[in-house]
Amino acid sequence: MPTIVVDVMPKAELLDPQGKATTGALHRLGHGSFENVRIGKRFEFTIEGEVTDAVLAEVRKVADEILSNSVIEDVVAISVDGVAAEVR
Amino acid sequence: MPTIVVDVMPKAELLDPQGKATTGALHRLGHGSFENVRIGKRFEFTIEGEVTDAVLAEVRKVADEILSNSVIEDVVAISVDGVAAEVR
């Protein structure tokens, strides 16, 4: 069964407190080479049947309207079985 | 500056309550074509300088020991600027 992956990240221009705390913790633990860390979400959809354009359109709609909060987050990538279907 | 992405997902053999709830909600909202949804985390590291093998080894160590809980999660992918560096 094909897998569709949707990646959602906090908008680049906004502060990411979770990532900021992780960056600070990594630096305190001696991992200073990481300039910055941002933390987002990864959704894996399992689809029955083929991935048609209609299915992809539905995934895009769901990603924009339900899985992400467009005020603070961006859908950065949608991929099917590891191949980028669409990047905005 | 190069970006390293680390993807962490709940182990396949474990229940993912967050994903289960999302699957149920999508079905109730009329999106029945999604068999199953699993939700994980996506970490974006910004690195100063070049991505050497040493940096990748450090990222792998941090991913395994700090960013994921190996009892319930797997590091499914590490990629550099969109190119898979390693998949386990």
GROMACS .gro file of N, CA and C in nm:
model
  528
    1MET      N    1   0.085  -0.121   0.000
    1MET     CA    2   0.000   0.000   0.000
    1MET      C    3   0.087   0.124   0.000
    2PRO      N    4   0.056   0.221  -0.087
    2PRO     CA    5   0.140   0.342  -0.092
    2PRO      C    6   0.129   0.425   0.035
    3THR      N    7   0.236   0.494   0.065
    3THR     CA    8   0.240   0.583   0.181
    3THR      C    9   0.262   0.726   0.134
    4ILE      N   10   0.179   0.815   0.181
    4ILE     CA   11   0.195   0.957   0.150
    4ILE      C   12   0.243   1.028   0.276
    5VAL      N   13   0.350   1.103   0.263
    5VAL     CA   14   0.406   1.173   0.379
    5VAL      C   15   0.382   1.323   0.366
    6VAL      N   16   0.328   1.382   0.472
    6VAL     CA   17   0.306   1.527   0.476
    6VAL      C   18   0.394   1.585   0.587
    7ASP      N   19   0.477   1.683   0.551
    7ASP     CA   20   0.564   1.747   0.650
    7ASP      C   21   0.513   1.887   0.681
    8VAL      N   22   0.496   1.914   0.808
    8VAL     CA   23   0.448   2.045   0.853
    8VAL      C   24   0.553   2.105   0.947
    9MET      N   25   0.593   2.229   0.918
    9MET     CA   26   0.693   2.296   1.003
    9MET      C   27   0.640   2.431   1.049
   10PRO      N   28   0.686   2.477   1.166
   10PRO     CA   29   0.650   2.614   1.206
   10PRO      C   30   0.706   2.713   1.104
   11LYS      N   31   0.633   2.819   1.076
   11LYS     CA   32   0.676   2.918   0.975
   11LYS      C   33   0.816   2.971   1.011
   12ALA      N   34   0.898   2.992   0.907
   12ALA     CA   35   1.038   3.032   0.927
   12ALA      C   36   1.048   3.164   1.003
   13GLU      N   37   0.951   3.253   0.981
   13GLU     CA   38   0.961   3.387   1.041
   13GLU      C   39   0.912   3.389   1.186
   14LEU      N   40   0.860   3.276   1.234
   14LEU     CA   41   0.811   3.272   1.372
   14LEU      C   42   0.910   3.200   1.462
   15LEU      N   43   0.909   3.237   1.589
   15LEU     CA   44   0.992   3.170   1.687
   15LEU      C   45   0.935   3.029   1.707
   16ASP      N   46   1.024   2.931   1.728
   16ASP     CA   47   0.980   2.795   1.756
   16ASP      C   48   1.032   2.758   1.895
   17PRO      N   49   0.951   2.783   2.000
   17PRO     CA   50   1.001   2.768   2.138
   17PRO      C   51   1.052   2.626   2.166
   18GLN      N   52   0.983   2.527   2.110
   18GLN     CA   53   1.023   2.387   2.128
   18GLN      C   54   1.163   2.364   2.071
   19GLY      N   55   1.184   2.417   1.949
   19GLY     CA   56   1.314   2.403   1.885
   19GLY      C   57   1.422   2.481   1.957
   20LYS      N   58   1.385   2.600   2.005
   20LYS     CA   59   1.479   2.685   2.078
   20LYS      C   60   1.528   2.612   2.204
   21ALA      N   61   1.434   2.551   2.277
   21ALA     CA   62   1.470   2.478   2.399
   21ALA      C   63   1.561   2.360   2.366
   22THR      N   64   1.532   2.292   2.254
   22THR     CA   65   1.614   2.178   2.213
   22THR      C   66   1.755   2.224   2.173
   23THR      N   67   1.761   2.337   2.099
   23THR     CA   68   1.892   2.393   2.063
   23THR      C   69   1.974   2.421   2.189
   24GLY      N   70   1.911   2.489   2.287
   24GLY     CA   71   1.980   2.522   2.411
   24GLY      C   72   2.029   2.397   2.484
   25ALA      N   73   1.942   2.294   2.489
   25ALA     CA   74   1.978   2.170   2.560
   25ALA      C   75   2.095   2.102   2.489
   26LEU      N   76   2.093   2.099   2.355
   26LEU     CA   77   2.202   2.036   2.280
   26LEU      C   78   2.333   2.109   2.306
   27HIS      N   79   2.327   2.242   2.308
   27HIS     CA   80   2.449   2.320   2.333
   27HIS      C   81   2.503   2.290   2.474
   28ARG      N   82   2.414   2.285   2.572
   28ARG     CA   83   2.458   2.255   2.710
   28ARG      C   84   2.519   2.117   2.719
   29LEU      N   85   2.471   2.024   2.635
   29LEU     CA   86   2.522   1.886   2.638
   29LEU      C   87   2.647   1.869   2.553
   30GLY      N   88   2.697   1.980   2.499
   30GLY     CA   89   2.823   1.972   2.427
   30GLY      C   90   2.810   1.960   2.276
   31HIS      N   91   2.685   1.967   2.225
   31HIS     CA   92   2.665   1.958   2.081
   31HIS      C   93   2.647   2.099   2.024
   32GLY      N   94   2.757   2.172   2.020
   32GLY     CA   95   2.749   2.312   1.982
   32GLY      C   96   2.748   2.336   1.832
   33SER      N   97   2.766   2.230   1.753
   33SER     CA   98   2.777   2.249   1.608
   33SER      C   99   2.641   2.272   1.542
   34PHE      N  100   2.534   2.252   1.619
   34PHE     CA  101   2.402   2.273   1.561
   34PHE      C  102   2.357   2.416   1.589
   35GLU      N  103   2.360   2.495   1.484
   35GLU     CA  104   2.328   2.636   1.492
   35GLU      C  105   2.186   2.657   1.544
   36ASN      N  106   2.095   2.582   1.488
   36ASN     CA  107   1.954   2.604   1.517
   36ASN      C  108   1.877   2.475   1.491
   37VAL      N  109   1.777   2.450   1.572
   37VAL     CA  110   1.691   2.332   1.553
   37VAL      C  111   1.547   2.379   1.549
   38ARG      N  112   1.472   2.332   1.450
   38ARG     CA  113   1.329   2.361   1.445
   38ARG      C  114   1.255   2.227   1.442
   39ILE      N  115   1.141   2.223   1.509
   39ILE     CA  116   1.071   2.095   1.522
   39ILE      C  117   0.931   2.105   1.463
   40GLY      N  118   0.902   2.013   1.372
   40GLY     CA  119   0.770   2.010   1.310
   40GLY      C  120   0.710   1.871   1.319
   41LYS      N  121   0.608   1.849   1.238
   41LYS     CA  122   0.536   1.722   1.243
   41LYS      C  123   0.547   1.648   1.110
   42ARG      N  124   0.542   1.517   1.117
   42ARG     CA  125   0.547   1.434   0.998
   42ARG      C  126   0.427   1.340   1.004
   43PHE      N  127   0.340   1.347   0.904
   43PHE     CA  128   0.221   1.261   0.897
   43PHE      C  129   0.242   1.156   0.789
   44GLU      N  130   0.219   1.031   0.823
   44GLU     CA  131   0.226   0.923   0.725
   44GLU      C  132   0.086   0.868   0.701
   45PHE      N  133   0.037   0.885   0.579
   45PHE     CA  134  -0.094   0.832   0.542
   45PHE      C  135  -0.077   0.702   0.466
   46THR      N  136  -0.149   0.599   0.507
   46THR     CA  137  -0.154   0.478   0.428
   46THR      C  138  -0.282   0.482   0.346
   47ILE      N  139  -0.266   0.459   0.214
   47ILE     CA  140  -0.378   0.471   0.122
   47ILE      C  141  -0.411   0.333   0.067
   48GLU      N  142  -0.539   0.302   0.057
   48GLU     CA  143  -0.576   0.179  -0.011
   48GLU      C  144  -0.594   0.212  -0.158
   49GLY      N  145  -0.535   0.131  -0.243
   49GLY     CA  146  -0.547   0.156  -0.387
   49GLY      C  147  -0.441   0.253  -0.436
   50GLU      N  148  -0.468   0.308  -0.555
   50GLU     CA  149  -0.368   0.390  -0.621
   50GLU      C  150  -0.370   0.534  -0.574
   51VAL      N  151  -0.256   0.599  -0.586
   51VAL     CA  152  -0.249   0.742  -0.554
   51VAL      C  153  -0.279   0.821  -0.680
   52THR      N  154  -0.403   0.862  -0.694
   52THR     CA  155  -0.444   0.938  -0.811
   52THR      C  156  -0.431   1.088  -0.781
   53ASP      N  157  -0.452   1.170  -0.883
   53ASP     CA  158  -0.449   1.315  -0.862
   53ASP      C  159  -0.558   1.357  -0.763
   54ALA      N  160  -0.672   1.286  -0.766
   54ALA     CA  161  -0.781   1.319  -0.675
   54ALA      C  162  -0.739   1.293  -0.531
   55VAL      N  163  -0.669   1.181  -0.509
   55VAL     CA  164  -0.623   1.149  -0.374
   55VAL      C  165  -0.523   1.254  -0.327
   56LEU      N  166  -0.431   1.293  -0.417
   56LEU     CA  167  -0.331   1.395  -0.381
   56LEU      C  168  -0.397   1.528  -0.349
   57ALA      N  169  -0.500   1.561  -0.426
   57ALA     CA  170  -0.572   1.686  -0.401
   57ALA      C  171  -0.639   1.682  -0.264
   58GLU      N  172  -0.694   1.563  -0.230
   58GLU     CA  173  -0.758   1.548  -0.099
   58GLU      C  174  -0.654   1.562   0.013
   59VAL      N  175  -0.537   1.499  -0.008
   59VAL     CA  176  -0.430   1.508   0.093
   59VAL      C  177  -0.389   1.654   0.112
   60ARG      N  178  -0.376   1.727   0.000
   60ARG     CA  179  -0.336   1.867   0.009
   60ARG      C  180  -0.439   1.948   0.088
   61LYS      N  181  -0.567   1.921   0.060
   61LYS     CA  182  -0.675   1.993   0.129
   61LYS      C  183  -0.670   1.963   0.281
   62VAL      N  184  -0.658   1.833   0.311
   62VAL     CA  185  -0.654   1.791   0.452
   62VAL      C  186  -0.531   1.852   0.521
   63ALA      N  187  -0.417   1.851   0.450
   63ALA     CA  188  -0.293   1.904   0.508
   63ALA      C  189  -0.309   2.053   0.540
   64ASP      N  190  -0.371   2.127   0.446
   64ASP     CA  191  -0.385   2.271   0.465
   64ASP      C  192  -0.491   2.306   0.569
   65GLU      N  193  -0.602   2.229   0.568
   65GLU     CA  194  -0.715   2.272   0.650
   65GLU      C  195  -0.722   2.205   0.786
   66ILE      N  196  -0.671   2.082   0.795
   66ILE     CA  197  -0.690   2.007   0.920
   66ILE      C  198  -0.558   1.980   0.992
   67LEU      N  199  -0.455   1.940   0.917
   67LEU     CA  200  -0.332   1.897   0.983
   67LEU      C  201  -0.239   2.012   1.020
   68SER      N  202  -0.257   2.128   0.957
   68SER     CA  203  -0.170   2.240   0.990
   68SER      C  204  -0.252   2.363   1.024
   69ASN      N  205  -0.194   2.448   1.106
   69ASN     CA  206  -0.255   2.576   1.139
   69ASN      C  207  -0.183   2.682   1.056
   70SER      N  208  -0.252   2.730   0.951
   70SER     CA  209  -0.183   2.814   0.852
   70SER      C  210  -0.136   2.948   0.909
   71VAL      N  211  -0.181   2.982   1.029
   71VAL     CA  212  -0.134   3.106   1.091
   71VAL      C  213   0.011   3.091   1.137
   72ILE      N  214   0.045   2.973   1.185
   72ILE     CA  215   0.179   2.954   1.243
   72ILE      C  216   0.260   2.845   1.174
   73GLU      N  217   0.196   2.768   1.083
   73GLU     CA  218   0.268   2.655   1.024
   73GLU      C  219   0.258   2.654   0.872
   74ASP      N  220   0.357   2.590   0.809
   74ASP     CA  221   0.357   2.570   0.664
   74ASP      C  222   0.360   2.421   0.634
   75VAL      N  223   0.287   2.378   0.530
   75VAL     CA  224   0.304   2.243   0.477
   75VAL      C  225   0.425   2.250   0.385
   76VAL      N  226   0.540   2.195   0.428
   76VAL     CA  227   0.663   2.214   0.351
   76VAL      C  228   0.684   2.108   0.244
   77ALA      N  229   0.622   1.992   0.258
   77ALA     CA  230   0.643   1.888   0.158
   77ALA      C  231   0.533   1.783   0.164
   78ILE      N  232   0.496   1.734   0.045
   78ILE     CA  233   0.406   1.619   0.034
   78ILE      C  234   0.475   1.521  -0.059
   79SER      N  235   0.498   1.399  -0.013
   79SER     CA  236   0.568   1.303  -0.097
   79SER      C  237   0.498   1.168  -0.096
   80VAL      N  238   0.512   1.096  -0.206
   80VAL     CA  239   0.451   0.964  -0.218
   80VAL      C  240   0.562   0.860  -0.227
   81ASP      N  241   0.567   0.769  -0.131
   81ASP     CA  242   0.670   0.665  -0.127
   81ASP      C  243   0.810   0.724  -0.149
   82GLY      N  244   0.836   0.834  -0.084
   82GLY     CA  245   0.970   0.892  -0.087
   82GLY      C  246   0.997   0.987  -0.203
   83VAL      N  247   0.901   0.998  -0.297
   83VAL     CA  248   0.921   1.089  -0.411
   83VAL      C  249   0.836   1.214  -0.390
   84ALA      N  250   0.899   1.330  -0.396
   84ALA     CA  251   0.828   1.454  -0.373
   84ALA      C  252   0.713   1.469  -0.471
   85ALA      N  253   0.592   1.487  -0.419
   85ALA     CA  254   0.477   1.503  -0.507
   85ALA      C  255   0.455   1.650  -0.533
   86GLU      N  256   0.502   1.729  -0.440
   86GLU     CA  257   0.467   1.870  -0.444
   86GLU      C  258   0.538   1.939  -0.329
   87VAL      N  259   0.606   2.049  -0.357
   87VAL     CA  260   0.666   2.129  -0.251
   87VAL      C  261   0.622   2.272  -0.272
   88ARG      N  262   0.573   2.333  -0.165
   88ARG     CA  263   0.534   2.473  -0.180
   88ARG      C  264   0.614   2.560  -0.085
   89MET      N  265   2.346   2.794   0.437
   89MET     CA  266   2.380   2.696   0.540
   89MET      C  267   2.303   2.566   0.518
   90PRO      N  268   2.372   2.453   0.524
   90PRO     CA  269   2.302   2.327   0.498
   90PRO      C  270   2.202   2.293   0.608
   91THR      N  271   2.097   2.223   0.567
   91THR     CA  272   1.996   2.179   0.663
   91THR      C  273   1.995   2.027   0.668
   92ILE      N  274   2.000   1.972   0.788
   92ILE     CA  275   1.989   1.828   0.806
   92ILE      C  276   1.853   1.799   0.867
   93VAL      N  277   1.778   1.706   0.806
   93VAL     CA  278   1.646   1.672   0.855
   93VAL      C  279   1.647   1.533   0.916
   94VAL      N  280   1.596   1.522   1.036
   94VAL     CA  281   1.583   1.393   1.105
   94VAL      C  282   1.434   1.364   1.123
   95ASP      N  283   1.392   1.247   1.073
   95ASP     CA  284   1.251   1.208   1.088
   95ASP      C  285   1.239   1.097   1.192
   96VAL      N  286   1.151   1.117   1.287
   96VAL     CA  287   1.129   1.019   1.393
   96VAL      C  288   0.982   0.978   1.390
   97MET      N  289   0.956   0.847   1.385
   97MET     CA  290   0.817   0.798   1.383
   97MET      C  291   0.796   0.697   1.495
   98PRO      N  292   0.671   0.685   1.543
   98PRO     CA  293   0.644   0.578   1.640
   98PRO      C  294   0.669   0.443   1.573
   99LYS      N  295   0.719   0.347   1.648
   99LYS     CA  296   0.749   0.216   1.591
   99LYS      C  297   0.625   0.155   1.525
  100ALA      N  298   0.645   0.087   1.413
  100ALA     CA  299   0.533   0.033   1.335
  100ALA      C  300   0.448  -0.065   1.417
  101GLU      N  301   0.513  -0.140   1.507
  101GLU     CA  302   0.441  -0.243   1.581
  101GLU      C  303   0.365  -0.187   1.701
  102LEU      N  304   0.381  -0.058   1.726
  102LEU     CA  305   0.311   0.000   1.840
  102LEU      C  306   0.190   0.081   1.793
  103LEU      N  307   0.091   0.090   1.880
  103LEU     CA  308  -0.025   0.173   1.853
  103LEU      C  309   0.019   0.320   1.860
  104ASP      N  310  -0.038   0.402   1.773
  104ASP     CA  311  -0.009   0.545   1.776
  104ASP      C  312  -0.141   0.618   1.805
  105PRO      N  313  -0.169   0.645   1.933
  105PRO     CA  314  -0.301   0.698   1.972
  105PRO      C  315  -0.333   0.830   1.902
  106GLN      N  316  -0.230   0.914   1.887
  106GLN     CA  317  -0.248   1.043   1.821
  106GLN      C  318  -0.293   1.022   1.676
  107GLY      N  319  -0.225   0.929   1.607
  107GLY     CA  320  -0.259   0.900   1.468
  107GLY      C  321  -0.396   0.835   1.456
  108LYS      N  322  -0.425   0.747   1.553
  108LYS     CA  323  -0.556   0.678   1.554
  108LYS      C  324  -0.669   0.780   1.566
  109ALA      N  325  -0.651   0.875   1.656
  109ALA     CA  326  -0.753   0.979   1.676
  109ALA      C  327  -0.770   1.062   1.548
  110THR      N  328  -0.657   1.092   1.483
  110THR     CA  329  -0.663   1.171   1.360
  110THR      C  330  -0.732   1.092   1.249
  111THR      N  331  -0.699   0.962   1.238
  111THR     CA  332  -0.766   0.877   1.139
  111THR      C  333  -0.917   0.880   1.161
  112GLY      N  334  -0.959   0.862   1.287
  112GLY     CA  335  -1.102   0.862   1.319
  112GLY      C  336  -1.168   0.994   1.284
  113ALA      N  337  -1.100   1.104   1.316
  113ALA     CA  338  -1.155   1.236   1.288
  113ALA      C  339  -1.169   1.258   1.138
  114LEU      N  340  -1.066   1.215   1.061
  114LEU     CA  341  -1.072   1.232   0.914
  114LEU      C  342  -1.188   1.152   0.857
  115HIS      N  343  -1.208   1.029   0.907
  115HIS     CA  344  -1.318   0.946   0.857
  115HIS      C  345  -1.452   1.013   0.888
  116ARG      N  346  -1.466   1.066   1.011
  116ARG     CA  347  -1.592   1.133   1.048
  116ARG      C  348  -1.616   1.255   0.962
  117LEU      N  349  -1.509   1.320   0.916
  117LEU     CA  350  -1.521   1.441   0.835
  117LEU      C  351  -1.539   1.408   0.687
  118GLY      N  352  -1.548   1.277   0.655
  118GLY     CA  353  -1.574   1.239   0.517
  118GLY      C  354  -1.451   1.202   0.436
  119HIS      N  355  -1.334   1.200   0.500
  119HIS     CA  356  -1.213   1.162   0.429
  119HIS      C  357  -1.182   1.014   0.457
  120GLY      N  358  -1.261   0.928   0.398
  120GLY     CA  359  -1.251   0.785   0.428
  120GLY      C  360  -1.143   0.712   0.350
  121SER      N  361  -1.080   0.782   0.254
  121SER     CA  362  -0.982   0.712   0.170
  121SER      C  363  -0.848   0.691   0.241
  122PHE      N  364  -0.832   0.753   0.357
  122PHE     CA  365  -0.707   0.735   0.431
  122PHE      C  366  -0.722   0.619   0.528
  123GLU      N  367  -0.657   0.509   0.492
  123GLU     CA  368  -0.664   0.386   0.571
  123GLU      C  369  -0.614   0.408   0.713
  124ASN      N  370  -0.501   0.472   0.721
  124ASN     CA  371  -0.435   0.484   0.850
  124ASN      C  372  -0.344   0.608   0.848
  125VAL      N  373  -0.336   0.676   0.961
  125VAL     CA  374  -0.247   0.790   0.973
  125VAL      C  375  -0.158   0.768   1.095
  126ARG      N  376  -0.028   0.791   1.076
  126ARG     CA  377   0.064   0.787   1.190
  126ARG      C  378   0.136   0.921   1.195
  127ILE      N  379   0.161   0.967   1.317
  127ILE     CA  380   0.218   1.101   1.334
  127ILE      C  381   0.351   1.094   1.407
  128GLY      N  382   0.453   1.152   1.346
  128GLY     CA  383   0.585   1.156   1.407
  128GLY      C  384   0.639   1.297   1.410
  129LYS      N  385   0.770   1.306   1.430
  129LYS     CA  386   0.834   1.436   1.443
  129LYS      C  387   0.937   1.457   1.334
  130ARG      N  388   0.955   1.583   1.297
  130ARG     CA  389   1.054   1.620   1.198
  130ARG      C  390   1.142   1.728   1.258
  131PHE      N  391   1.272   1.702   1.266
  131PHE     CA  392   1.367   1.798   1.321
  131PHE      C  393   1.450   1.855   1.208
  132GLU      N  394   1.459   1.986   1.201
  132GLU     CA  395   1.546   2.051   1.103
  132GLU      C  396   1.663   2.116   1.175
  133PHE      N  397   1.784   2.067   1.147
  133PHE     CA  398   1.906   2.124   1.205
  133PHE      C  399   1.970   2.217   1.104
  134THR      N  400   2.005   2.338   1.147
  134THR     CA  401   2.087   2.423   1.063
  134THR      C  402   2.230   2.412   1.112
  135ILE      N  403   2.321   2.386   1.018
  135ILE     CA  404   2.461   2.362   1.052
  135ILE      C  405   2.545   2.475   0.996
  136GLU      N  406   2.640   2.520   1.076
  136GLU     CA  407   2.734   2.617   1.022
  136GLU      C  408   2.850   2.540   0.963
  137GLY      N  409   2.889   2.576   0.840
  137GLY     CA  410   3.000   2.506   0.776
  137GLY      C  411   2.954   2.384   0.701
  138GLU      N  412   3.047   2.298   0.669
  138GLU     CA  413   3.019   2.183   0.584
  138GLU      C  414   2.962   2.065   0.663
  139VAL      N  415   2.885   1.981   0.593
  139VAL     CA  416   2.834   1.859   0.656
  139VAL      C  417   2.936   1.748   0.633
  140THR      N  418   3.020   1.725   0.730
  140THR     CA  419   3.122   1.620   0.719
  140THR      C  420   3.067   1.490   0.777
  141ASP      N  421   3.143   1.383   0.762
  141ASP     CA  422   3.102   1.255   0.822
  141ASP      C  423   3.092   1.267   0.973
  142ALA      N  424   3.180   1.349   1.033
  142ALA     CA  425   3.178   1.366   1.178
  142ALA      C  426   3.047   1.433   1.222
  143VAL      N  427   3.005   1.534   1.144
  143VAL     CA  428   2.879   1.603   1.176
  143VAL      C  429   2.763   1.505   1.164
  144LEU      N  430   2.763   1.424   1.056
  144LEU     CA  431   2.655   1.326   1.038
  144LEU      C  432   2.653   1.224   1.151
  145ALA      N  433   2.773   1.181   1.195
  145ALA     CA  434   2.780   1.086   1.305
  145ALA      C  435   2.722   1.148   1.432
  146GLU      N  436   2.751   1.278   1.452
  146GLU     CA  437   2.698   1.347   1.570
  146GLU      C  438   2.545   1.358   1.561
  147VAL      N  439   2.496   1.389   1.440
  147VAL     CA  440   2.351   1.398   1.422
  147VAL      C  441   2.286   1.263   1.451
  148ARG      N  442   2.348   1.155   1.403
  148ARG     CA  443   2.292   1.023   1.425
  148ARG      C  444   2.287   0.988   1.575
  149LYS      N  445   2.395   1.025   1.646
  149LYS     CA  446   2.403   0.999   1.790
  149LYS      C  447   2.294   1.079   1.864
  150VAL      N  448   2.282   1.208   1.829
  150VAL     CA  449   2.182   1.294   1.893
  150VAL      C  450   2.041   1.242   1.862
  151ALA      N  451   2.021   1.200   1.735
  151ALA     CA  452   1.889   1.149   1.695
  151ALA      C  453   1.852   1.025   1.775
  152ASP      N  454   1.949   0.935   1.792
  152ASP     CA  455   1.922   0.809   1.863
  152ASP      C  456   1.907   0.829   2.013
  153GLU      N  457   1.989   0.918   2.070
  153GLU     CA  458   1.997   0.924   2.216
  153GLU      C  459   1.914   1.035   2.278
  154ILE      N  460   1.893   1.142   2.202
  154ILE     CA  461   1.825   1.257   2.263
  154ILE      C  462   1.690   1.286   2.199
  155LEU      N  463   1.685   1.280   2.064
  155LEU     CA  464   1.562   1.324   1.995
  155LEU      C  465   1.456   1.215   1.988
  156SER      N  466   1.495   1.090   2.003
  156SER     CA  467   1.396   0.983   1.995
  156SER      C  468   1.405   0.895   2.118
  157ASN      N  469   1.293   0.834   2.152
  157ASN     CA  470   1.287   0.736   2.261
  157ASN      C  471   1.286   0.599   2.195
  158SER      N  472   1.399   0.530   2.202
  158SER     CA  473   1.415   0.407   2.122
  158SER      C  474   1.321   0.295   2.166
  159VAL      N  475   1.255   0.311   2.281
  159VAL     CA  476   1.159   0.209   2.324
  159VAL      C  477   1.033   0.215   2.238
  160ILE      N  478   0.995   0.336   2.199
  160ILE     CA  479   0.868   0.352   2.127
  160ILE      C  480   0.883   0.416   1.989
  161GLU      N  481   1.004   0.467   1.957
  161GLU     CA  482   1.020   0.540   1.830
  161GLU      C  483   1.139   0.490   1.750
  162ASP      N  484   1.133   0.513   1.620
  162ASP     CA  485   1.244   0.483   1.529
  162ASP      C  486   1.287   0.611   1.459
  163VAL      N  487   1.419   0.625   1.439
  163VAL     CA  488   1.468   0.731   1.350
  163VAL      C  489   1.457   0.673   1.209
  164VAL      N  490   1.360   0.721   1.130
  164VAL     CA  491   1.334   0.657   1.001
  164VAL      C  492   1.416   0.716   0.887
  165ALA      N  493   1.465   0.839   0.902
  165ALA     CA  494   1.543   0.898   0.792
  165ALA      C  495   1.627   1.014   0.842
  166ILE      N  496   1.745   1.025   0.786
  166ILE     CA  497   1.830   1.143   0.807
  166ILE      C  498   1.870   1.191   0.668
  167SER      N  499   1.840   1.315   0.636
  167SER     CA  500   1.874   1.364   0.503
  167SER      C  501   1.939   1.501   0.511
  168VAL      N  502   2.023   1.530   0.412
  168VAL     CA  503   2.094   1.657   0.405
  168VAL      C  504   2.046   1.732   0.283
  169ASP      N  505   1.986   1.849   0.304
  169ASP     CA  506   1.933   1.930   0.194
  169ASP      C  507   1.848   1.847   0.098
  170GLY      N  508   1.765   1.760   0.153
  170GLY     CA  509   1.671   1.683   0.072
  170GLY      C  510   1.725   1.553   0.016
  171VAL      N  511   1.855   1.526   0.035
  171VAL     CA  512   1.912   1.401  -0.014
  171VAL      C  513   1.931   1.306   0.105
  172ALA      N  514   1.876   1.185   0.093
  172ALA     CA  515   1.885   1.089   0.203
  172ALA      C  516   2.032   1.061   0.236
  173ALA      N  517   2.068   1.081   0.363
  173ALA     CA  518   2.205   1.055   0.403
  173ALA      C  519   2.214   0.913   0.456
  174GLU      N  520   2.102   0.862   0.500
  174GLU     CA  521   2.103   0.734   0.570
  174GLU      C  522   1.959   0.700   0.607
  175VAL      N  523   1.919   0.577   0.578
  175VAL     CA  524   1.788   0.531   0.622
  175VAL      C  525   1.807   0.398   0.692
  176ARG      N  526   1.750   0.387   0.809
  176ARG     CA  527   1.765   0.258   0.876
  176ARG      C  528   1.629   0.197   0.902
   0.00000   0.00000   0.00000
